[in-house]
Short mmCIF file of C-alpha atoms and ligand atoms in Angstrom, two decimals:
data_model
loop_
_atom_site.label_atom_id
_atom_site.label_comp_id
_atom_site.label_asym_id
_atom_site.label_seq_id
_atom_site.Cartn_x
_atom_site.Cartn_y
_atom_site.Cartn_z
CA MET A 84 21.30 11.16 -12.26
CA PHE A 85 21.58 7.37 -12.11
CA LYS A 86 23.14 5.47 -15.00
CA LYS A 87 21.15 2.29 -14.51
CA ILE A 88 18.40 1.26 -12.08
CA LEU A 89 17.81 -2.29 -10.91
CA ILE A 90 14.15 -2.96 -10.15
CA ALA A 91 13.98 -5.51 -7.33
CA ASN A 92 10.41 -6.60 -7.95
CA ARG A 93 7.98 -8.21 -10.38
CA GLY A 94 4.50 -7.83 -11.86
CA GLU A 95 2.65 -4.59 -12.37
CA ILE A 96 4.82 -2.58 -9.99
CA ALA A 97 8.05 -3.57 -11.77
CA LEU A 98 6.44 -2.36 -15.01
CA ARG A 99 5.26 0.81 -13.35
CA ILE A 100 8.80 1.68 -12.25
CA LEU A 101 10.30 0.59 -15.56
CA ARG A 102 8.03 2.97 -17.49
CA THR A 103 9.19 6.00 -15.51
CA CYS A 104 12.85 4.98 -15.85
CA ARG A 105 12.37 4.74 -19.63
CA GLU A 106 10.77 8.14 -19.72
CA MET A 107 13.70 9.57 -17.77
CA GLY A 108 16.16 7.91 -20.16
CA ILE A 109 17.54 5.61 -17.46
CA PRO A 110 18.30 2.00 -18.54
CA THR A 111 16.77 -0.73 -16.38
CA VAL A 112 17.71 -4.15 -15.05
CA CYS A 113 14.90 -6.42 -13.95
CA ILE A 114 15.31 -9.44 -11.76
CA HIS A 115 13.18 -12.53 -12.01
CA SER A 116 12.67 -16.02 -10.67
CA THR A 117 12.86 -19.07 -12.95
CA ILE A 118 9.08 -19.23 -13.24
CA ASP A 119 8.92 -15.54 -14.26
CA SER A 120 11.33 -15.77 -17.20
CA ASP A 121 8.62 -14.81 -19.70
CA ALA A 122 6.89 -12.27 -17.44
CA MET A 123 6.13 -8.86 -18.89
CA HIS A 124 8.66 -6.99 -16.72
CA VAL A 125 11.42 -9.24 -18.06
CA ARG A 126 10.25 -8.75 -21.64
CA LEU A 127 10.31 -4.97 -21.37
CA ALA A 128 13.49 -4.43 -19.33
CA ASP A 129 16.77 -3.49 -21.00
CA GLU A 130 18.50 -6.29 -19.14
CA SER A 131 17.30 -9.04 -16.86
CA VAL A 132 18.93 -11.40 -14.40
CA CYS A 133 17.51 -14.61 -12.96
CA VAL A 134 18.04 -14.46 -9.19
CA GLY A 135 16.66 -17.83 -8.13
CA PRO A 136 13.85 -20.37 -8.20
CA ALA A 137 10.11 -19.65 -7.99
CA SER A 138 9.85 -19.45 -4.21
CA SER A 139 10.09 -15.76 -3.18
CA LYS A 140 12.47 -16.45 -0.35
CA ASP A 141 15.01 -17.83 -2.84
CA SER A 142 14.54 -15.13 -5.50
CA TYR A 143 12.72 -11.83 -4.87
CA LEU A 144 13.74 -11.96 -1.20
CA ASN A 145 17.27 -13.18 -1.90
CA ALA A 146 19.12 -9.98 -0.99
CA GLN A 147 22.57 -11.38 -1.78
CA ALA A 148 21.57 -12.55 -5.28
CA ILE A 149 19.89 -9.19 -5.98
CA LEU A 150 22.97 -7.30 -4.88
CA SER A 151 25.13 -9.50 -7.13
CA ALA A 152 22.74 -8.81 -10.04
CA ALA A 153 23.18 -5.07 -9.47
CA GLU A 154 26.95 -5.38 -9.35
CA ILE A 155 27.25 -7.63 -12.41
CA THR A 156 25.09 -5.34 -14.54
CA GLY A 157 26.66 -2.09 -13.30
CA ALA A 158 23.45 -0.66 -11.84
CA ASP A 159 24.05 2.27 -9.50
CA ALA A 160 20.62 2.36 -7.82
CA VAL A 161 17.99 -0.13 -6.68
CA HIS A 162 14.24 0.49 -6.59
CA PRO A 163 12.64 -2.07 -4.26
CA GLY A 164 9.02 -1.52 -5.42
CA ILE A 165 6.30 -2.74 -3.05
CA GLY A 166 6.34 -5.78 -0.76
CA PHE A 167 9.33 -8.15 -0.91
CA LEU A 168 12.40 -6.21 0.37
CA SER A 169 10.88 -2.73 0.17
CA GLU A 170 10.57 -2.34 3.94
CA ASN A 171 13.61 -4.34 4.92
CA ALA A 172 16.04 -2.03 6.70
CA GLU A 173 18.94 -4.49 6.39
CA PHE A 174 18.49 -4.67 2.64
CA ALA A 175 18.47 -0.87 2.36
CA ALA A 176 21.63 -0.69 4.48
CA MET A 177 23.31 -3.43 2.48
CA ILE A 178 22.62 -1.60 -0.79
CA GLU A 179 24.05 1.63 0.58
CA ASP A 180 27.07 -0.19 2.08
CA HIS A 181 27.94 -1.34 -1.42
CA ASP A 182 27.94 2.22 -2.74
CA LEU A 183 24.65 1.81 -4.54
CA THR A 184 21.65 4.05 -3.91
CA PHE A 185 18.51 2.62 -2.35
CA ILE A 186 15.53 4.44 -3.89
CA GLY A 187 13.63 4.89 -0.66
CA PRO A 188 14.16 6.29 2.83
CA CYS A 189 17.24 5.66 4.98
CA ALA A 190 17.52 2.30 6.72
CA GLU A 191 16.97 3.86 10.14
CA HIS A 192 13.58 5.31 9.20
CA ILE A 193 12.52 1.99 7.68
CA ARG A 194 13.53 0.24 10.90
CA VAL A 195 11.75 2.67 13.23
CA MET A 196 8.52 2.71 11.23
CA GLY A 197 8.62 -1.03 10.43
CA ASP A 198 8.07 -1.90 14.07
CA LYS A 199 4.59 -0.62 14.86
CA VAL A 200 5.30 -0.16 18.55
CA GLU A 201 8.36 1.97 17.77
CA ALA A 202 6.42 3.77 15.04
CA LYS A 203 3.67 4.75 17.46
CA LYS A 204 6.17 6.01 20.01
CA THR A 205 7.86 8.07 17.31
CA ALA A 206 4.54 9.37 15.99
CA LYS A 207 3.51 10.42 19.49
CA ALA A 208 6.77 12.32 19.95
CA LEU A 209 6.14 13.99 16.59
CA GLY A 210 2.74 15.24 17.76
CA LEU A 211 0.42 12.82 15.94
CA PRO A 212 -2.69 11.60 17.80
CA LEU A 213 -2.78 7.85 18.51
CA VAL A 214 -5.54 5.32 19.05
CA PRO A 215 -5.68 4.85 22.85
CA GLY A 216 -3.75 1.73 23.81
CA SER A 217 -0.65 0.25 25.39
CA ASP A 218 2.46 2.44 25.46
CA GLY A 219 4.55 -0.32 24.02
CA ALA A 220 4.48 -4.09 23.56
CA VAL A 221 2.58 -6.09 26.19
CA SER A 222 4.24 -9.27 27.35
CA SER A 223 2.02 -10.58 30.14
CA LEU A 224 -1.69 -11.10 30.72
CA GLU A 225 -1.56 -8.79 33.77
CA GLU A 226 -0.07 -6.00 31.70
CA ALA A 227 -2.71 -6.47 28.97
CA GLU A 228 -5.49 -6.56 31.58
CA ALA A 229 -4.33 -3.29 33.10
CA VAL A 230 -4.27 -1.54 29.71
CA CYS A 231 -7.70 -2.89 28.74
CA ALA A 232 -9.21 -1.85 32.07
CA GLU A 233 -7.96 1.67 31.40
CA ILE A 234 -9.05 2.05 27.76
CA GLY A 235 -12.16 -0.12 28.04
CA TYR A 236 -13.36 -3.01 25.87
CA PRO A 237 -13.58 -3.86 23.01
CA VAL A 238 -9.89 -3.89 22.14
CA LEU A 239 -7.72 -5.12 19.29
CA ILE A 240 -4.48 -7.02 19.85
CA LYS A 241 -2.05 -6.34 17.02
CA ALA A 242 1.36 -7.70 16.02
CA ALA A 243 4.27 -5.24 16.41
CA ALA A 244 5.78 -6.57 13.20
CA GLY A 245 2.36 -6.92 11.53
CA GLY A 246 1.35 -6.19 7.96
CA GLY A 247 -1.17 -7.19 5.33
CA GLY A 248 -3.97 -7.13 7.87
CA LYS A 249 -2.66 -10.30 9.51
CA GLY A 250 -2.35 -11.17 13.18
CA MET A 251 -5.11 -9.00 14.68
CA GLN A 252 -7.42 -10.31 17.39
CA LYS A 253 -10.61 -8.58 18.50
CA VAL A 254 -11.41 -8.89 22.21
CA MET A 255 -14.92 -7.97 23.29
CA CYS A 256 -14.63 -8.61 27.04
CA ARG A 257 -12.16 -9.43 29.82
CA GLN A 258 -13.02 -13.15 29.84
CA ASP A 259 -11.76 -13.51 26.25
CA LEU A 260 -8.50 -11.67 26.77
CA LYS A 261 -6.23 -14.56 27.75
CA GLU A 262 -7.14 -16.76 24.82
CA ALA A 263 -6.90 -13.86 22.34
CA LEU A 264 -3.53 -12.77 23.70
CA ASP A 265 -2.09 -16.29 23.39
CA LEU A 266 -3.44 -16.62 19.87
CA ALA A 267 -2.17 -13.19 18.78
CA GLN A 268 1.30 -13.94 20.16
CA SER A 269 1.59 -17.30 18.46
CA GLU A 270 0.19 -15.94 15.17
CA ALA A 271 2.63 -13.05 15.29
CA LYS A 272 5.49 -15.49 15.83
CA ALA A 273 4.32 -17.75 12.98
CA ASN A 274 3.67 -14.94 10.48
CA PHE A 275 6.36 -12.41 11.29
CA GLY A 276 9.04 -14.36 13.15
CA GLN A 277 8.57 -12.45 16.41
CA GLY A 278 5.76 -12.63 18.92
CA GLY A 279 5.62 -8.98 20.07
CA VAL A 280 2.04 -7.66 20.32
CA TYR A 281 0.36 -4.46 21.52
CA VAL A 282 -3.16 -3.43 22.46
CA GLU A 283 -5.34 -0.76 20.86
CA LYS A 284 -8.88 0.38 21.47
CA LEU A 285 -11.05 -1.25 18.80
CA LEU A 286 -12.79 1.49 16.85
CA MET A 287 -16.21 0.16 15.90
CA ASP A 288 -16.57 1.33 12.31
CA PRO A 289 -13.83 3.77 11.31
CA GLN A 290 -12.66 5.02 7.94
CA HIS A 291 -9.09 4.35 6.83
CA ILE A 292 -7.57 7.62 5.65
CA GLU A 293 -3.95 8.03 4.58
CA VAL A 294 -1.73 10.95 3.70
CA GLN A 295 0.85 10.76 0.91
CA ILE A 296 4.05 12.69 1.50
CA LEU A 297 7.36 13.30 -0.27
CA GLY A 298 10.48 14.58 1.50
CA ASP A 299 13.85 15.46 -0.04
CA HIS A 300 17.43 15.70 1.28
CA TRP A 301 17.08 19.46 1.67
CA GLY A 302 14.38 19.52 4.30
CA ASN A 303 11.49 20.08 1.88
CA VAL A 304 8.33 18.10 2.54
CA VAL A 305 5.16 18.21 0.48
CA VAL A 306 1.83 16.56 1.17
CA LEU A 307 0.14 15.19 -1.95
CA GLY A 308 -3.31 15.07 -0.40
CA ASP A 309 -5.00 12.03 1.04
CA ARG A 310 -6.76 8.82 0.10
CA ASP A 311 -9.67 6.88 1.53
CA CYS A 312 -8.94 3.16 1.71
CA SER A 313 -11.86 2.04 3.84
CA LEU A 314 -13.13 -0.53 1.37
CA GLN A 315 -11.31 -3.56 2.72
CA ARG A 316 -11.65 -7.30 2.87
CA ARG A 317 -10.06 -8.91 5.96
CA HIS A 318 -8.28 -5.61 6.70
CA GLN A 319 -6.80 -5.53 3.20
CA LYS A 320 -7.61 -2.74 0.80
CA ILE A 321 -9.29 -3.58 -2.49
CA TRP A 322 -10.61 -0.15 -3.56
CA GLU A 323 -8.97 3.20 -2.86
CA GLU A 324 -10.00 6.70 -3.73
CA GLY A 325 -8.90 10.27 -3.38
CA PRO A 326 -9.50 12.87 -2.13
CA SER A 327 -10.81 11.12 0.97
CA LEU A 328 -14.45 11.34 1.95
CA ILE A 329 -14.11 13.00 5.36
CA PRO A 330 -14.78 16.69 6.21
CA THR A 331 -12.39 19.14 4.56
CA LEU A 332 -11.40 20.83 7.81
CA VAL A 333 -10.33 17.51 9.33
CA ARG A 334 -8.40 16.64 6.18
CA GLU A 335 -6.54 19.92 6.27
CA ASP A 336 -5.71 19.47 9.92
CA MET A 337 -4.44 15.94 9.37
CA GLN A 338 -2.33 16.93 6.38
CA ALA A 339 -0.76 19.90 8.16
CA LEU A 340 0.16 17.68 11.13
CA CYS A 341 1.71 15.12 8.79
CA GLN A 342 3.82 17.72 7.05
CA GLN A 343 5.19 18.99 10.37
CA ALA A 344 5.82 15.47 11.67
CA VAL A 345 7.65 14.30 8.56
CA GLN A 346 9.72 17.47 8.50
CA LYS A 347 10.73 16.96 12.15
CA LEU A 348 11.61 13.36 11.44
CA GLY A 349 13.86 14.41 8.54
CA TYR A 350 12.24 11.71 6.41
CA ARG A 351 13.33 11.40 2.79
CA ASN A 352 11.53 9.89 -0.20
CA ALA A 353 7.90 8.80 -0.55
CA GLY A 354 5.92 7.72 2.48
CA THR A 355 2.37 7.28 3.69
CA LEU A 356 0.94 8.00 7.11
CA GLU A 357 -2.10 5.90 7.86
CA PHE A 358 -4.95 6.96 10.16
CA LEU A 359 -8.29 5.75 11.34
CA TYR A 360 -11.07 8.33 11.41
CA GLU A 361 -14.21 8.08 13.51
CA ASP A 362 -16.65 10.64 14.95
CA GLY A 363 -14.62 13.66 13.94
CA ASN A 364 -11.32 12.35 15.36
CA PHE A 365 -8.34 10.84 13.59
CA TYR A 366 -5.69 8.52 15.01
CA PHE A 367 -2.33 7.49 13.55
CA ILE A 368 -1.95 3.71 13.10
CA GLU A 369 1.19 3.26 11.02
CA MET A 370 3.57 4.66 8.42
CA ASN A 371 4.56 2.90 5.22
CA THR A 372 8.09 3.83 4.22
CA ARG A 373 7.71 2.96 0.56
CA LEU A 374 5.66 3.42 -2.55
CA GLN A 375 2.13 2.09 -2.06
CA VAL A 376 -0.09 0.12 -4.40
CA GLU A 377 -2.59 2.99 -4.40
CA HIS A 378 -0.05 5.76 -5.17
CA THR A 379 -1.73 5.85 -8.60
CA VAL A 380 -4.83 7.51 -7.12
CA THR A 381 -2.69 10.43 -5.99
CA GLU A 382 -0.95 10.57 -9.36
CA MET A 383 -4.31 10.97 -11.09
CA ILE A 384 -5.48 13.86 -8.91
CA THR A 385 -2.16 15.70 -8.70
CA GLY A 386 -0.69 14.95 -12.14
CA ILE A 387 2.57 14.06 -10.33
CA ASP A 388 4.63 10.97 -11.19
CA ILE A 389 5.51 9.72 -7.68
CA VAL A 390 8.07 7.19 -8.91
CA LYS A 391 9.88 9.95 -10.82
CA GLN A 392 9.99 12.01 -7.64
CA GLN A 393 11.36 9.02 -5.72
CA ILE A 394 14.19 8.78 -8.22
CA ILE A 395 14.83 12.53 -8.17
CA ILE A 396 14.93 12.54 -4.36
CA ALA A 397 17.24 9.51 -4.20
CA ALA A 398 19.61 11.33 -6.60
CA GLN A 399 19.66 14.11 -3.97
CA GLU A 400 17.94 16.63 -6.21
CA ARG A 401 15.40 19.04 -4.79
CA LEU A 402 11.65 18.58 -4.96
CA PRO A 403 10.57 20.80 -7.86
CA TRP A 404 7.68 22.51 -6.03
CA THR A 405 6.58 23.95 -2.73
CA GLN A 406 3.38 22.93 -0.96
CA LYS A 407 1.52 25.93 -2.39
CA GLU A 408 2.15 24.72 -5.91
CA ILE A 409 0.50 21.32 -5.35
CA ARG A 410 -2.94 21.25 -6.95
CA ILE A 411 -5.45 18.53 -6.20
CA GLN A 412 -8.08 18.24 -8.88
CA GLY A 413 -11.08 15.99 -9.48
CA HIS A 414 -11.52 12.51 -8.09
CA ALA A 415 -9.83 9.16 -8.73
CA ILE A 416 -10.68 5.57 -7.78
CA GLU A 417 -8.47 2.50 -7.98
CA CYS A 418 -9.85 -1.04 -8.09
CA ARG A 419 -7.48 -3.81 -7.22
CA ILE A 420 -8.01 -6.64 -9.68
CA ASN A 421 -6.83 -9.71 -7.82
CA ALA A 422 -6.75 -13.15 -9.42
CA GLU A 423 -9.21 -14.45 -6.86
CA HIS A 424 -12.61 -15.98 -6.82
CA PRO A 425 -14.97 -12.98 -6.43
CA GLU A 426 -16.97 -14.66 -3.67
CA THR A 427 -14.58 -16.93 -1.78
CA PHE A 428 -11.50 -14.77 -2.39
CA LEU A 429 -9.40 -17.88 -2.90
CA PRO A 430 -6.44 -17.30 -5.25
CA GLN A 431 -7.07 -18.29 -8.86
CA PRO A 432 -3.75 -18.70 -10.63
CA GLY A 433 -3.77 -20.11 -14.16
CA LEU A 434 -3.63 -19.38 -17.86
CA VAL A 435 -4.95 -16.06 -19.19
CA GLU A 436 -6.79 -17.28 -22.28
CA ALA A 437 -7.86 -13.87 -23.53
CA TYR A 438 -7.16 -10.37 -22.33
CA THR A 439 -8.70 -7.04 -23.33
CA PRO A 440 -8.18 -4.14 -20.94
CA PRO A 441 -10.49 -1.10 -21.02
CA GLY A 442 -9.49 2.26 -22.43
CA GLY A 443 -10.71 5.79 -23.02
CA LEU A 444 -10.26 9.19 -21.46
CA HIS A 445 -8.84 9.12 -17.90
CA VAL A 446 -8.76 5.32 -17.71
CA ARG A 447 -5.46 3.83 -16.57
CA VAL A 448 -4.57 0.15 -16.31
CA ASP A 449 -1.39 -0.91 -14.52
CA SER A 450 -0.93 -4.60 -15.18
CA ALA A 451 1.61 -7.14 -16.35
CA LEU A 452 -1.04 -9.48 -17.80
CA TYR A 453 -1.16 -10.56 -21.42
CA GLN A 454 -2.95 -13.21 -23.39
CA GLY A 455 -1.17 -16.54 -22.97
CA TYR A 456 0.44 -15.54 -19.64
CA ARG A 457 0.19 -18.06 -16.84
CA VAL A 458 -0.40 -16.37 -13.47
CA PRO A 459 1.86 -18.26 -11.04
CA ALA A 460 0.58 -19.46 -7.69
CA HIS A 461 3.71 -18.33 -5.87
CA TYR A 462 3.10 -14.61 -5.51
CA ASP A 463 0.60 -11.95 -4.51
CA SER A 464 -2.74 -12.29 -6.28
CA LEU A 465 -2.84 -8.65 -7.46
CA VAL A 466 -2.62 -8.86 -11.25
CA ALA A 467 -3.98 -5.49 -12.36
CA LYS A 468 -5.05 -2.10 -11.11
CA LEU A 469 -7.76 -0.11 -12.83
CA ILE A 470 -7.54 3.57 -11.99
CA VAL A 471 -10.11 6.04 -13.24
CA TYR A 472 -10.29 9.81 -12.99
CA GLY A 473 -13.31 12.11 -13.16
CA ASP A 474 -13.92 15.82 -12.59
CA THR A 475 -16.34 14.79 -9.85
CA ARG A 476 -16.77 11.58 -7.86
CA ASP A 477 -20.02 10.83 -9.71
CA GLU A 478 -18.31 11.15 -13.08
CA CYS A 479 -15.48 8.98 -11.82
CA LEU A 480 -17.89 6.26 -10.68
CA ALA A 481 -19.79 6.28 -13.97
CA ARG A 482 -16.54 6.02 -15.93
CA LEU A 483 -15.31 3.26 -13.64
CA ALA A 484 -18.49 1.22 -14.15
CA GLN A 485 -18.07 1.56 -17.90
CA ALA A 486 -14.37 0.58 -17.78
CA LEU A 487 -15.13 -2.49 -15.65
CA ARG A 488 -17.79 -3.58 -18.16
CA GLU A 489 -15.16 -3.45 -20.89
CA TYR A 490 -12.51 -5.34 -18.96
CA ALA A 491 -12.26 -8.90 -20.32
CA ILE A 492 -9.96 -11.37 -18.59
CA MET A 493 -10.67 -14.97 -19.62
CA GLY A 494 -9.30 -18.15 -18.08
CA ILE A 495 -8.89 -16.94 -14.50
CA SER A 496 -11.39 -15.53 -12.01
CA THR A 497 -10.79 -11.98 -10.85
CA LEU A 498 -12.42 -9.36 -8.65
CA VAL A 499 -13.85 -7.51 -11.70
CA PRO A 500 -17.43 -8.78 -11.09
CA LEU A 501 -17.24 -7.72 -7.42
CA HIS A 502 -16.06 -4.24 -8.38
CA MET A 503 -18.94 -3.98 -10.87
CA ARG A 504 -21.38 -4.74 -8.06
CA LEU A 505 -19.68 -2.26 -5.77
CA CYS A 506 -20.10 0.54 -8.32
CA GLN A 507 -23.87 0.00 -8.13
CA ALA A 508 -24.09 -0.21 -4.32
CA LEU A 509 -25.91 2.72 -2.74
CA PRO A 510 -23.42 3.32 0.13
CA VAL A 511 -20.61 3.43 -2.44
CA LYS A 512 -22.53 5.84 -4.65
CA GLU A 513 -23.24 8.02 -1.65
CA GLY A 514 -19.66 7.81 -0.36
CA ARG A 515 -20.64 6.11 2.90
CA ILE A 516 -17.82 3.59 3.09
CA THR A 517 -16.33 2.45 6.39
CA THR A 518 -13.92 -0.41 7.07
CA GLY A 519 -16.83 -2.68 8.00
CA PHE A 520 -18.77 -1.94 4.80
CA LEU A 521 -17.56 -4.72 2.50
CA GLU A 522 -18.14 -7.55 4.96
CA GLU A 523 -21.72 -6.37 5.51
CA PHE A 524 -22.27 -5.86 1.79
CA LEU A 525 -21.09 -9.39 1.02
CA GLN A 526 -23.26 -10.88 3.75
CA SER A 527 -26.36 -9.00 2.70
CA SER A 528 -25.88 -9.75 -1.00
CA SER A 529 -25.29 -13.46 -0.37
CA ALA A 530 -28.49 -13.55 1.69
CA VAL A 531 -30.51 -12.14 -1.24
P1 ADP B 622 -1.59 -3.81 8.59
O1 ADP B 622 -0.25 -3.18 8.68
O2 ADP B 622 -1.60 -5.27 8.92
O3 ADP B 622 -2.30 -3.49 7.30
P2 ADP B 622 -2.97 -1.67 10.04
O4 ADP B 622 -2.57 -1.26 11.40
O5 ADP B 622 -2.53 -0.78 8.91
O6 ADP B 622 -2.46 -3.18 9.78
O7 ADP B 622 -4.54 -1.85 9.96
C1 ADP B 622 -5.19 -2.41 8.86
C2 ADP B 622 -6.69 -2.24 9.00
O8 ADP B 622 -7.15 -2.91 10.19
C3 ADP B 622 -7.17 -0.81 9.15
O9 ADP B 622 -7.32 -0.14 7.94
C4 ADP B 622 -8.50 -1.03 9.87
O10 ADP B 622 -9.49 -1.47 8.96
C5 ADP B 622 -8.19 -2.18 10.81
N1 ADP B 622 -7.75 -1.67 12.13
C6 ADP B 622 -6.48 -1.50 12.57
N2 ADP B 622 -6.45 -1.00 13.82
C7 ADP B 622 -7.75 -0.83 14.21
C8 ADP B 622 -8.39 -0.36 15.40
N3 ADP B 622 -7.70 0.04 16.47
N4 ADP B 622 -9.76 -0.34 15.43
C9 ADP B 622 -10.48 -0.75 14.35
N5 ADP B 622 -9.93 -1.21 13.22
C10 ADP B 622 -8.58 -1.26 13.13
#
């Protein structure tokens, strides 16, 4: 087992990883930027190293400084967390080249799955169904026109290097294609440094369903069930739940296909395969080769510590169970508490004047907030995750509503009031949530 793990991240996810390391008796090193010197992850780590100024590109994305921090402190493994360098194949390779262990998949799998065009080609070869669309990137208007004529409008133009719901353009008819293609290409270039785009059939109101998997170095792959992440704002998830809300037979089919695909790929560590589901069919859209924000939902319904398994796998130990031994029980919901205005969604950094998180049976809060902490403007606005478990979905929702009522965060605006409203919404209560739901809900409630 590792002697010391460097956690190359910040905020709630750094704390999340740190807690498991502690439990496993593994000392931790946290990194931080100058502005984060009194952040919770720094306070709780065994050691900490400042890796640069506030701007992410100079600190949490500064691969060289992070590597030096690992070497100086004698860490023998690096957990990249979520975001930042977690899906950067060069970083993973660089860590391994320096005889440290990257707690994640091999660089090659990160590279293949990081490019969505490559990922779709790979998924197709592995037998996963795809949304109809272009075979690869489209570079000219003629090429795009030919694909669209074949699959039919409306279509979605997406960035090959996309992420975070950015860089997608809906195209309703042929006349709009040229403008949308130009815009998508320039947005892709501006956001992701490369202008490669591809075309997909636009599904009108799908559900976003994803499958959590773990694979070890010995060819064992287990599926830890699925999650429904359809409640999104601008293609970004803000509420996730599991098990997903689609028919059981479809879920079983999807999960069995994922297990086979991941086994064929020889994938190691934690990963998530994302799908869209509509009218009884499911289509692969992408794979995330890292821990996900919403892994907590799966932890609540399986009782499995996914970070612990990531560490075990990276240390080349075997997964401790077979698929048959995985038990999914009850229902869990996660609410992302972003420091954002609950109506405009604009970031709301600032001083946390008072802080009282909820508690009680089956209520989990993953957060690095504390009273007197100043939420910096430089990073992601996710400041807390509230995850609640219930024997049934109804019990889970009732407990969630109660926990949200208790949650007091003063000084900054957060999404807590929005989540409280969502708990009361009829489609949410009835489990009728599609990716278009939130936008409609916000429009109809602002009209009232
Ligand atoms: P990103 O990596 O930027 O998050 P994804 O490909 O994972 O992008 O898609 C994010 C969300 O965008 C999906 O959950 C869904 O709501 C929407 N989306 C993506 N592709 C399609 C599609 N072909 N049709 C309809 N909605 C889509």
